[in-house]
Coordinates of C-alpha atoms in Angstrom, one line a residue:
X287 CA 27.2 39.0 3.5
X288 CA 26.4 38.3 -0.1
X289 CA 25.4 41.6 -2.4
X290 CA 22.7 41.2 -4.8
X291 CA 20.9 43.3 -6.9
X292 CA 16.6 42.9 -7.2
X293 CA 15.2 42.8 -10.4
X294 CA 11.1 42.9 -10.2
X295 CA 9.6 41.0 -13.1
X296 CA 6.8 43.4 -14.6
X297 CA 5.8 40.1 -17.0
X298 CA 9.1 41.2 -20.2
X299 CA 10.2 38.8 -21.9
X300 CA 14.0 40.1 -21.4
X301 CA 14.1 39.9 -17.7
X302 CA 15.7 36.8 -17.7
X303 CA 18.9 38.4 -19.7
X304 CA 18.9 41.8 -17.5
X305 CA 19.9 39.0 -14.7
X306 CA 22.1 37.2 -17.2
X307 CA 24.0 40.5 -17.8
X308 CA 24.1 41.5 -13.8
X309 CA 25.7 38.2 -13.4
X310 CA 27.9 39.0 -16.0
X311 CA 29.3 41.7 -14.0
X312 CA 30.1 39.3 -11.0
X313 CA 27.2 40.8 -9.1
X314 CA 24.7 38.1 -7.4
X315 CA 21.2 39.0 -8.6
X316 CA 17.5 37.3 -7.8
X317 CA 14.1 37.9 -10.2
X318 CA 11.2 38.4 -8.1
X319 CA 7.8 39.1 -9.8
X320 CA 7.0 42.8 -9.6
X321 CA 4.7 42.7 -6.0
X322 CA 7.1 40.3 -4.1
X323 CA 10.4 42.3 -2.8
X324 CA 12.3 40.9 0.1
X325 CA 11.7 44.2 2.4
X326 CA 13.8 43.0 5.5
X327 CA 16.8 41.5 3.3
X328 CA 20.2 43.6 4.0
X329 CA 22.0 42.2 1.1
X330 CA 19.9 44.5 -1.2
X331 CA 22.1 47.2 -2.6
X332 CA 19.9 48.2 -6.0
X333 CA 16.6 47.7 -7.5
X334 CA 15.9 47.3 -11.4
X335 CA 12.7 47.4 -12.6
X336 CA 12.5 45.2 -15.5
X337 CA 9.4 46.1 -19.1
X338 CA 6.4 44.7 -19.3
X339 CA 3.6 44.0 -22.3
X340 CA 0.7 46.0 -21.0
X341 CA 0.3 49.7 -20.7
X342 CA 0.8 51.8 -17.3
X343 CA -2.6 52.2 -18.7
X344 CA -3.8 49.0 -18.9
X345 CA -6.5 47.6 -16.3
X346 CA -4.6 44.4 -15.6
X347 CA -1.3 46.3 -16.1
X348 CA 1.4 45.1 -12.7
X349 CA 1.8 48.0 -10.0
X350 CA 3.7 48.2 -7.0
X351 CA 4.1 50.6 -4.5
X352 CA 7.5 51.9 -4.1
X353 CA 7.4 53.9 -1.1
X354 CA 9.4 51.4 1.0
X355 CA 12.2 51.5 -1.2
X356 CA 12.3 54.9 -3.1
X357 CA 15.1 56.8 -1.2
X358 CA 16.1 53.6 0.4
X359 CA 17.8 52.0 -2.6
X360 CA 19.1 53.0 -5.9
X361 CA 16.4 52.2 -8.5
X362 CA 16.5 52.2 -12.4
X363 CA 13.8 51.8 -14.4
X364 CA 13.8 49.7 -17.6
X365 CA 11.1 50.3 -20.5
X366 CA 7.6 49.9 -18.5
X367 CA 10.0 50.2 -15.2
X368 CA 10.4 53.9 -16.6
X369 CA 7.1 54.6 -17.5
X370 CA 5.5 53.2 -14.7
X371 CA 7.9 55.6 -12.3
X372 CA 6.9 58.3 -14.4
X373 CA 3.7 57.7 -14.6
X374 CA 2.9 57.4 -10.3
X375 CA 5.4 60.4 -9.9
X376 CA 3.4 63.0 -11.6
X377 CA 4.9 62.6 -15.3
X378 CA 2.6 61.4 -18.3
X379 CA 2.5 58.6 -20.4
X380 CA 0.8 58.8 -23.9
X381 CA 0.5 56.6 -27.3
X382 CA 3.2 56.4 -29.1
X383 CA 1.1 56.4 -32.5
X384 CA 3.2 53.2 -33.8
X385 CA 5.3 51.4 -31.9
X386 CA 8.7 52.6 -31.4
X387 CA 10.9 49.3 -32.2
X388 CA 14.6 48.7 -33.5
X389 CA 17.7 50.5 -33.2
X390 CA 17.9 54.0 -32.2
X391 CA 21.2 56.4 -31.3
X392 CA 21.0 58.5 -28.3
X393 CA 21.7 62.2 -30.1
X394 CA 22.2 64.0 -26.6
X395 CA 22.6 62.7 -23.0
X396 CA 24.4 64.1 -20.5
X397 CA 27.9 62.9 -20.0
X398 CA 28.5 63.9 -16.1
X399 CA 25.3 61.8 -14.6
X400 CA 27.0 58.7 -13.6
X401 CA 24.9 56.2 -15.8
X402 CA 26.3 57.6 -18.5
X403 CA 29.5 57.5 -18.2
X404 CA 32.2 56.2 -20.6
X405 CA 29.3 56.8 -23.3
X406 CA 30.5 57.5 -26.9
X407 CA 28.5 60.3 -29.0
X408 CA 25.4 58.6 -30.9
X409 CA 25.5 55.5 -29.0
X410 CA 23.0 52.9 -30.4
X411 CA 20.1 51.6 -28.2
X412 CA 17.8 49.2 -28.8
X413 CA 14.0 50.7 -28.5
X414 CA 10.2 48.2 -27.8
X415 CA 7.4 50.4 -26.4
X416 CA 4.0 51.4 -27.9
X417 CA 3.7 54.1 -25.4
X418 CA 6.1 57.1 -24.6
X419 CA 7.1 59.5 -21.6
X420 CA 5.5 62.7 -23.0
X421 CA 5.9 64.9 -19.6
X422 CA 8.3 63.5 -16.4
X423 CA 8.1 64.2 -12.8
X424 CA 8.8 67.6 -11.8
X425 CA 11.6 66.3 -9.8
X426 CA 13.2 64.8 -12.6
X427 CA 15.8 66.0 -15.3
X428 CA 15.6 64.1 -18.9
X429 CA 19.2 62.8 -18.7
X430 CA 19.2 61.6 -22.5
X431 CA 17.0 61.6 -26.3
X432 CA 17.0 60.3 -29.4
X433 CA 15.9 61.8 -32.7
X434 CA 12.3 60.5 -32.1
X435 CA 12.1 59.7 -27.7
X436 CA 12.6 63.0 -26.1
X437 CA 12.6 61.3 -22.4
X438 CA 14.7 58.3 -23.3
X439 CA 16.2 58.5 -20.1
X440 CA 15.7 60.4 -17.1
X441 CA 17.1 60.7 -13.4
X442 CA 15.5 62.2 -10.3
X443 CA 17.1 65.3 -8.5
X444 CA 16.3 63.9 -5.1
X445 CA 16.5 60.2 -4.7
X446 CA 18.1 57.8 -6.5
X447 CA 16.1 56.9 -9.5
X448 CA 17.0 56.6 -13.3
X449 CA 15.2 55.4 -15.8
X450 CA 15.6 54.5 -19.3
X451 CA 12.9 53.7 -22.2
X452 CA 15.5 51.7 -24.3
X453 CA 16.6 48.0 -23.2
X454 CA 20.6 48.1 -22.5
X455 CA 19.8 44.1 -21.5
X456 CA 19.9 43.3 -25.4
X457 CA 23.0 43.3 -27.4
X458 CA 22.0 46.0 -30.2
X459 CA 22.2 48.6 -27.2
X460 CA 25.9 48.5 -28.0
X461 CA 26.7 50.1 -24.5
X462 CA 24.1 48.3 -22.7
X463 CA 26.3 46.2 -20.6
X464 CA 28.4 50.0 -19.7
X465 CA 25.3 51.3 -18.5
X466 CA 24.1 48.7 -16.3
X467 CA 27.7 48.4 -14.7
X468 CA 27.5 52.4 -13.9
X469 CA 24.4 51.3 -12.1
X470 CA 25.7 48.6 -10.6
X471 CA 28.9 48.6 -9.9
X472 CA 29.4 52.2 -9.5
X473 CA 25.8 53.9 -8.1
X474 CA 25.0 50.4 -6.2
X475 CA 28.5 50.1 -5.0
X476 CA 28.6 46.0 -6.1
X477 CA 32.0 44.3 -4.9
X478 CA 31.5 42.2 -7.8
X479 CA 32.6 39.2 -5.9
X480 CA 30.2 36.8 -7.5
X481 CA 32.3 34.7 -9.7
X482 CA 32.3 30.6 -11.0
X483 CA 35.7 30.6 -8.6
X484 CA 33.6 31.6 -5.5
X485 CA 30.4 30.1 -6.4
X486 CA 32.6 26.4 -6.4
X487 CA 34.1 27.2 -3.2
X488 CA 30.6 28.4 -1.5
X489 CA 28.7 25.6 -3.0
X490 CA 31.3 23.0 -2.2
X491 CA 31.1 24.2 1.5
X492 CA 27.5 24.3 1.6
X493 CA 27.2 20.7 0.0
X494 CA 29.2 19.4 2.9
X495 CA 27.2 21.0 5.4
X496 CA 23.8 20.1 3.8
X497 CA 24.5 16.6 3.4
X498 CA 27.1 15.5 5.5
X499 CA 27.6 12.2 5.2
X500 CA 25.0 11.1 3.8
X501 CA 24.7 9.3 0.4
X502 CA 23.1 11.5 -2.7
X503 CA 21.5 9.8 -5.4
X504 CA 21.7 11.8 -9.1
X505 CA 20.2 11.0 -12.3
X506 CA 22.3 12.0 -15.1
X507 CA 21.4 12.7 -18.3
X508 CA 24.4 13.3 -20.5
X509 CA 23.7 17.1 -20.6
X510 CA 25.3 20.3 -19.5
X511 CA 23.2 21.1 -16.1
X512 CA 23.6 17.1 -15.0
X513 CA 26.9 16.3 -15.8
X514 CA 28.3 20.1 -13.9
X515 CA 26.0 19.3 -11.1
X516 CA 27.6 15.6 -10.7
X517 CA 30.8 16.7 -11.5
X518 CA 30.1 19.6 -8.8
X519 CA 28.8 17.2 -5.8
X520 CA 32.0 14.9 -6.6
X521 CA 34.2 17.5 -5.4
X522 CA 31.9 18.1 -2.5
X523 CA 31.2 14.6 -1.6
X524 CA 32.9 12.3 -3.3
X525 CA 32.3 8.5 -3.2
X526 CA 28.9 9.5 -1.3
X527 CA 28.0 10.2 -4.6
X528 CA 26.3 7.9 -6.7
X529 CA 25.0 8.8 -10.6
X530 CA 22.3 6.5 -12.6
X531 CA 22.2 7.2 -16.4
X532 CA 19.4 5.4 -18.5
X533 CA 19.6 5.1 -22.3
X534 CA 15.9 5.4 -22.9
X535 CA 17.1 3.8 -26.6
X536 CA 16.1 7.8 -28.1
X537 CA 19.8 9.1 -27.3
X538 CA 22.1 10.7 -30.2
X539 CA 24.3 8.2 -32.0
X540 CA 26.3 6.4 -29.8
X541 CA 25.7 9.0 -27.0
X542 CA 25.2 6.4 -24.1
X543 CA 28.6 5.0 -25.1
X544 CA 30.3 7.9 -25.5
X545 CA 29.2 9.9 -22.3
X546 CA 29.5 7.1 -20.1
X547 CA 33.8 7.3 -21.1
X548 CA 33.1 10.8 -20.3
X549 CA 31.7 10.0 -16.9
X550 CA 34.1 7.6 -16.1
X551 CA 37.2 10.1 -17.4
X552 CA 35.6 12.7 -14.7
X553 CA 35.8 10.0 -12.0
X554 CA 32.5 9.9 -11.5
X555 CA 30.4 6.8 -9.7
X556 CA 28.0 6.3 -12.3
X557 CA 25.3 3.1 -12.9
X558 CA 24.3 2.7 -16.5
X559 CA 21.1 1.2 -17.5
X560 CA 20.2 0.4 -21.2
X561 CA 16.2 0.1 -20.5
X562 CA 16.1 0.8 -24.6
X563 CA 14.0 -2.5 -25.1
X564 CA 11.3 -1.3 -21.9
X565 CA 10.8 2.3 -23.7
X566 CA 10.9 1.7 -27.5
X567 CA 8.2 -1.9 -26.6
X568 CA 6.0 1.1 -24.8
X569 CA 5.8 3.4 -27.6
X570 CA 5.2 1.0 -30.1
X571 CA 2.1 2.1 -32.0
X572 CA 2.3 5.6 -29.9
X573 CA 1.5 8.7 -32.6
X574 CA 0.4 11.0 -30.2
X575 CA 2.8 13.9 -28.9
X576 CA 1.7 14.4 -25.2
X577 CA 1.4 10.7 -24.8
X578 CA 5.0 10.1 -26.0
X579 CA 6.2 12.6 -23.0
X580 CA 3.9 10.9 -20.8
X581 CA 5.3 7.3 -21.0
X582 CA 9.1 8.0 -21.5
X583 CA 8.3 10.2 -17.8
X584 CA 6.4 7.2 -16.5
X585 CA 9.1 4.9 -17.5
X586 CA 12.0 6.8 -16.8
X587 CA 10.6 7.0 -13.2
X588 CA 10.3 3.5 -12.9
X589 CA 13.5 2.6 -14.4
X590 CA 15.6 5.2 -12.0
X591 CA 13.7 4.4 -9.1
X592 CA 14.0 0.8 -9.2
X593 CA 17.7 1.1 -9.6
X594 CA 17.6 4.0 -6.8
X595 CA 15.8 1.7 -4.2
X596 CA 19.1 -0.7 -4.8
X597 CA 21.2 2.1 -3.2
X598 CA 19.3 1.1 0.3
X599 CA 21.1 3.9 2.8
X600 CA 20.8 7.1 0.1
X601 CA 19.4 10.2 1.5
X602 CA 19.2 12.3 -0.8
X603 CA 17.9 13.2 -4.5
X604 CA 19.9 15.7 -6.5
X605 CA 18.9 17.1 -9.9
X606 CA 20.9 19.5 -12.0
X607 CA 18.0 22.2 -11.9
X608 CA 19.1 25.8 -13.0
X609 CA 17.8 28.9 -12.5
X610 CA 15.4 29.3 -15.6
X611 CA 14.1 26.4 -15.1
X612 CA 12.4 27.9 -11.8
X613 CA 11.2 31.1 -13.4
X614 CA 9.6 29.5 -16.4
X615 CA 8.2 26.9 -14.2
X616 CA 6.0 30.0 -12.5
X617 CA 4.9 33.2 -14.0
X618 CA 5.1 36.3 -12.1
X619 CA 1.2 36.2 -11.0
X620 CA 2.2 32.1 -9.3
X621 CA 0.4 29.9 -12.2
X622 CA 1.9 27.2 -13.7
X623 CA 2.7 27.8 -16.8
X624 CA 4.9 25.0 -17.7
X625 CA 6.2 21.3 -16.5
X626 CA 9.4 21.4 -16.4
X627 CA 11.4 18.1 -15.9
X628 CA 13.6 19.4 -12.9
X629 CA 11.1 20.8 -11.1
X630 CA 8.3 19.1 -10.9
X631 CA 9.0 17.4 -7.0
X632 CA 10.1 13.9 -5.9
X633 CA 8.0 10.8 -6.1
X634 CA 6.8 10.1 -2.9
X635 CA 7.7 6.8 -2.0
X636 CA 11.5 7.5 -2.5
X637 CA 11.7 9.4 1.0
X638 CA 14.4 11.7 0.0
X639 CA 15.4 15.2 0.4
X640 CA 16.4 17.5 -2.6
X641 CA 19.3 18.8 -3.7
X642 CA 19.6 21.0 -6.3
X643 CA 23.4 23.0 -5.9
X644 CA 22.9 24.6 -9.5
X645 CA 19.4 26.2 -8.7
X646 CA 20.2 30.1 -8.9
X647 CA 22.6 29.5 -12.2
X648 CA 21.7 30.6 -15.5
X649 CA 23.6 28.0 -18.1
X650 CA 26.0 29.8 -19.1
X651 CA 27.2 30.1 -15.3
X652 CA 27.2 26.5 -15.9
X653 CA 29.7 26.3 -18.1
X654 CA 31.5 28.8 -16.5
X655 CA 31.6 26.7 -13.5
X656 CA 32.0 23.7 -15.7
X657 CA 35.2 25.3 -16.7
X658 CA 36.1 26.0 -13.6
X659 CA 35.7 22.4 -12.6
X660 CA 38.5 20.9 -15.1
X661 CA 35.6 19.9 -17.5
X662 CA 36.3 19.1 -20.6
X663 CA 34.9 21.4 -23.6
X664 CA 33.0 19.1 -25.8
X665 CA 31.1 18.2 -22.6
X666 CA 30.5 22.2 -21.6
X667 CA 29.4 23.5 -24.9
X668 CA 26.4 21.0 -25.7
X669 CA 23.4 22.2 -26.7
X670 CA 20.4 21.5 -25.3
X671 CA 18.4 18.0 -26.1
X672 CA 15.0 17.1 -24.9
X673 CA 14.4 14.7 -22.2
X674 CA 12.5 12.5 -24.2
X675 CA 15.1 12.9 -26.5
X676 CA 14.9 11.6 -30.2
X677 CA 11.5 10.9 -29.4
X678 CA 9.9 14.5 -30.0
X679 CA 12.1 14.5 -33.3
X680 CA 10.3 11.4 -34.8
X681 CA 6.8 12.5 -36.1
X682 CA 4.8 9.8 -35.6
X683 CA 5.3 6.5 -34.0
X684 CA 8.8 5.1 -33.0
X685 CA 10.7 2.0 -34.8
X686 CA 14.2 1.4 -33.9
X687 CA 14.2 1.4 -37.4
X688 CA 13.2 4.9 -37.3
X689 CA 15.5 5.7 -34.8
X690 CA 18.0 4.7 -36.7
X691 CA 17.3 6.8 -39.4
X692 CA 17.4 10.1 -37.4
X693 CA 20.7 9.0 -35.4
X694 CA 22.8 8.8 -38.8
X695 CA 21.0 12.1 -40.0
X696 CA 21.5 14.0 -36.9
X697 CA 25.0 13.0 -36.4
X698 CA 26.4 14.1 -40.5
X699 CA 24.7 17.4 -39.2
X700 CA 26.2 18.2 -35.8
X701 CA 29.3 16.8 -37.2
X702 CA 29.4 19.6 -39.7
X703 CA 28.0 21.9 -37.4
X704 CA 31.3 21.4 -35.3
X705 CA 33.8 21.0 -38.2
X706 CA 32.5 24.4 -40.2
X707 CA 34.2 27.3 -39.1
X708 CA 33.0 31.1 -39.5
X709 CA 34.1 34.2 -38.3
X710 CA 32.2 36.9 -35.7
X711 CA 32.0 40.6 -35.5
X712 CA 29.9 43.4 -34.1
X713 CA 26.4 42.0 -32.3
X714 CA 27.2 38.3 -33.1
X715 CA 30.4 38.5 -31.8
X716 CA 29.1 39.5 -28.7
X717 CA 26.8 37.6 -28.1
X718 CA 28.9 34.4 -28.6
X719 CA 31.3 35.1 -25.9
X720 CA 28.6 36.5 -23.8
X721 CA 27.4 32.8 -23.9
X722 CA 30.9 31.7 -22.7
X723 CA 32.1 30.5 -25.4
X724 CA 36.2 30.7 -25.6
X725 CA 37.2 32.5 -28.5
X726 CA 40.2 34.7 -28.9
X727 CA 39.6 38.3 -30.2
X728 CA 41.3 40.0 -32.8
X729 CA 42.4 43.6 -33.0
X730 CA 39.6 44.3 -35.2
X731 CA 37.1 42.8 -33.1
X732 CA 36.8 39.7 -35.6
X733 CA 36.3 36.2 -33.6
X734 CA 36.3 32.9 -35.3
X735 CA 34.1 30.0 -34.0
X736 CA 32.4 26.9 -35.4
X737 CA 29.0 27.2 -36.4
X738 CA 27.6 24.5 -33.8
X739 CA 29.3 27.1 -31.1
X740 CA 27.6 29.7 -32.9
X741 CA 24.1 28.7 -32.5
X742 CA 21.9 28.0 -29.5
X743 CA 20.4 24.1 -30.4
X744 CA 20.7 22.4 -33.3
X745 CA 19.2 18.8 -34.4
X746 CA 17.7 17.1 -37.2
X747 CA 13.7 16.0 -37.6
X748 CA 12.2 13.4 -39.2
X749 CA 9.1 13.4 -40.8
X750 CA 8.4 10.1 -40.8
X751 CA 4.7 10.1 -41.4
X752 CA 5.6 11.6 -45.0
X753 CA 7.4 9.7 -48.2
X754 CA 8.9 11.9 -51.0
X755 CA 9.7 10.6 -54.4
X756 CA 13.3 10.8 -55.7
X757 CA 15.6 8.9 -58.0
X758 CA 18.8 7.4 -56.8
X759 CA 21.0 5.4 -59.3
X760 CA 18.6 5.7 -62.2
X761 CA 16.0 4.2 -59.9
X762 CA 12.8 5.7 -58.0
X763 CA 13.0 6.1 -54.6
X764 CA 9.9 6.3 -51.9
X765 CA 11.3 7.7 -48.9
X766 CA 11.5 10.1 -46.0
X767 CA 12.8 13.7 -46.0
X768 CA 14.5 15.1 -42.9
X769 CA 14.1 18.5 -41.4
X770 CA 17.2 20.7 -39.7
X771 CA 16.5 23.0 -37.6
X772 CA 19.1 25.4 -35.9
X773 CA 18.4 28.7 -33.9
X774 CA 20.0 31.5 -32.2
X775 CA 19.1 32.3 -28.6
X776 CA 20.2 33.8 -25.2
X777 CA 18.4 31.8 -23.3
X778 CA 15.3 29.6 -25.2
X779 CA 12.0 32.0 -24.1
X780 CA 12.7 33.0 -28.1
X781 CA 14.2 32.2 -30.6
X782 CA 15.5 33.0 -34.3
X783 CA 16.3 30.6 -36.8
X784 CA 20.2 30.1 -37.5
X785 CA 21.0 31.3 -41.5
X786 CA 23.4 28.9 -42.0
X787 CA 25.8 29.4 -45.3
X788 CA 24.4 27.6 -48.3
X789 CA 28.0 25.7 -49.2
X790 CA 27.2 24.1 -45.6
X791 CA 24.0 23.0 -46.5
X792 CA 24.6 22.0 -49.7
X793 CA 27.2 19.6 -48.4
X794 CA 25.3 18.3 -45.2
X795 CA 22.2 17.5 -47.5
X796 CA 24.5 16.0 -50.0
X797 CA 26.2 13.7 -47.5
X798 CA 22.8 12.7 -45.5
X799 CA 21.3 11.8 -48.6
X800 CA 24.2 10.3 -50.0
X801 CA 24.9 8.2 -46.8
X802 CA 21.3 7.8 -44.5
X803 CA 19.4 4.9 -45.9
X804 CA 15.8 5.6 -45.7
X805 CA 16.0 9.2 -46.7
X806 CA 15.9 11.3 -49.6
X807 CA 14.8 14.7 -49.0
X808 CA 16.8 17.5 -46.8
X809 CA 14.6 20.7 -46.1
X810 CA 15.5 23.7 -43.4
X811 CA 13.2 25.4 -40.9
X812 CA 13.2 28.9 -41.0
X813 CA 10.6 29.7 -38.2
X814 CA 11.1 31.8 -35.2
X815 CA 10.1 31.1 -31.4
X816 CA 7.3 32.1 -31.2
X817 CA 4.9 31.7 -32.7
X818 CA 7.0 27.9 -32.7
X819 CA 9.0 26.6 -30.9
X820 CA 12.5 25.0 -30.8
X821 CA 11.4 21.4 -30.7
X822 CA 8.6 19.8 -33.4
X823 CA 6.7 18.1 -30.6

């Protein structure tokens, strides 16, 4: 039987990376919101209780009762997961005054209780709470403080609870990852037999039996989730496979092309469709945002399925749907709070049954199992790109003209985004090689990476319903300026913008300039997710 570890969603926005980091210790793991625990499920062998933005105090603040698994199962508490245990156990819970936010060092915490161990004096934690444990339960023993959290961790004598106000999840707790392996590992008792190895050979297995003979039909569309997914079902099902990939005419330069070598290379059955002239005639005239998403879905629907309905004896549907992609698509009280592309059902009329064998991986167990499947590395470490692809980068309405443009911008930048190289420590460090990427480590804990590796999603914006004066060649120019936009992320619910060295954008504005005709003007966005977000549109 399969271990996993619970982790009830109290609304934080880090839950999804205290899953990413259980997985990281080769423990199987499921996020459930706060009120929904599997009671009769014997795989269970721990319980996390992740933070939350409302106040134990709060009127609409989560609860759960606890009494069917206090005593039952190890639990620790994480921010609000602390609080709240405090708080229904007899503690107190006050006001912090301000909010308590940044780095902090635990100053004291006691080295023999086993969540603690292997932690070195002062450790650094990272603190987020406006209110603060002022009193715990009288059952309880404060197990660790910092100079300004007295309670900034505690542990009941009697069952086994801990609780910590500090989030080891995020990489400025610098023994984060330590603590939540005492927990789980050693106080859970994990096996730690979750792995990319074993996940291939279960899923493989699985696929077989799921689908027997049948024939699966999978759209593909040049990015990470897809292309592991078909490389994934190849294994399992070889020639029964069949892979449709339409160049809507809004790919990266010469990514149809290019990705359908790939495909090929991989030994993958795939149909390619260049349906460029159906989508760009659609959107002629189109300014609108929403209504640009709305025909690229309509077409891309009937563009796949009339190629689908070719394949006469298929059965099945797969999509390359990950695990985020199912807990944005829901929040924790069962509202919809976003479309999301993978999972938003079949069409009716196709008759098939779904298969989605990546559904309960975060990506960067996809490229770990990517990796594990022979895949090569350029195809592994893309970054994201929107379905409508350059589409939501073009403000305004689309020209191939236009698209044009932004392909021969976009490409000097990723180009240079893959051919500048900089060097890691500390935090950053980290948090690359959390995200999979293969870097070798050197004795002073210096790593060296490119800087497309580096960031989370990178691509280029053209604001094509602006002109900017310049002068070229002694002559006046009327053109377009471009926007880059890079940012750093774990796993795209926020993100910061990338600060990229100036020599690098110095030369990458030079060259677009120098070489993109149609554009003159090169700016940077510096703004955070939220309040924006990744994409322009």
């Amino acid at each position: 039987m399969q271990q996993k570890i619970i982790i009830l969603d109290f609304g934080s926005q880090t839950t999804q990376l205290i899953g990413r980091r259980v997985r990281e210790l080769d423990t199987f793991c499921e996020i459930l919101p706060y009120n929904k625990f599997p009671h009769d499920d014997p795989s269970v062998i721990g319980v996390i209780l992740s933070g939350s933005p409302f106040s134990v105090y709060d009127d609409a603040a989560f609860k759960v009762d606890l009494a069917n698994i206090r005593g039952r199962l190890p639990i620790l508490g994480i921010c609000y997961g602390a609080q709240y245990m405090s708080h229904i156990y007899g503690g107190k819970v006050e006001s912090a005054g301000s909010r308590e936010y940044g780095r902090a060092n635990l100053e004291s915490f006691d080295k023999e209780n086993p969540l603690f161990r292997g932690f070195v004096d002062n450790s650094q934690v990272w603190m987020s709470h406006g209110d603060t444990i002022t009193a715990i339960p009288a059952d309880c023993n404060c197990i660790a403080s910092t100079h300004s959290v007295k309670y900034a961790a505690y542990a009941c004598t009697t069952d086994p609870i801990w609780a910590v106000q500090f989030h080891p999840e995020v990489f400025h707790s610098v023994q984060g990852s330590l603590l939540l392996k005492n927990f789980v590992v050693d106080i859970c008792g994990s096996r730690q037999d979750w792995s990319a190895e074993s996940f291939v050979d279960t899923t493989v297995a699985e696929l077989r039996e799921q689908v027997g003979n049948d024939r699966v039909i999978l759209g593909l569309s040049g990015g990470v989730d897809s292309s592991v997914c078909a490389v994934l079902l190849n294994r399992a099902i070889g020639k029964n496979l069949t892979c449709i990939f339409v160049d809507h005419g809004m790919l990266r330069k010469n990514e149809f092309r290019d990705v359908m070598h790939d495909y090929e290379c991989l030994g993958l059955n795939v149909i390619g469709v260049d349906a460029s002239e159906k989508f760009l005639g659609d959107l002629a005239g189109v300014t609108d945002p929403e209504e640009k998403r709305k025909i690229i879905g309509r077409d891309f629907v009937e563009v796949f399925n009339a190629e689908a309905k070719k394949i006469t004896d298929a059965k099945w549907l797969a999509q390359g749907t990950i695990y985020p992609d199912r807990i944005e698509s829901l929040n924790i009280t069962g509202k919809v709070i976003k479309s999301h592309h993978n999972v938003g059902g079949l069409p009716k009329e196709m008759h098939l049954g779904l298969c989605e064998p990546l559904k309960w991986l975060f990506k960067d167990e996809v490229r770990r199992v990517g990796r594990q499947l022979g895949m090569p590395e350029h195809l592994i470490t893309r970054h994201p790109f929107p379905g409508p692809g350059l589409a939501v980068r073009i403000l305004g309405d689309i020209t191939r003209e236009k698209v044009r443009i932004l392909q021969d911008a976009d490409d000097i930048y990723i180009r240079g985004l893959r051919d500048y190289k900089v060097k890691l420590k500390g935090d950053e460090a980290r948090r690359v090689l959390a995200a999979g990427v293969p870097a070798d480590m050197s004795e002073d804990g210096e790593i060296e990476v490119s800087l497309y590796d580096q960031i989370w999603q990178a691509g280029t914006v053209l604001l094509s319903t602006v002109r900017s004066v310049g002068v070229m060649g002694d002559e006046r120019t009327y053109e377009h300026p471009v926007a880059l936009r890079a940012v750093t992320s774990t796993d795209a619910m926020t993100a910061d913008w990338a600060h990229l060295p100036y020599d690098f954008m110095a030369k990458v504005s030079n060259e677009i300039i120098n070489k993109v005709r149609g554009v003159n003007r090169v700016c940077y966005d510096i703004s955070s997710k939220p309040p924006s977000t990744i994409e322009w549109e």
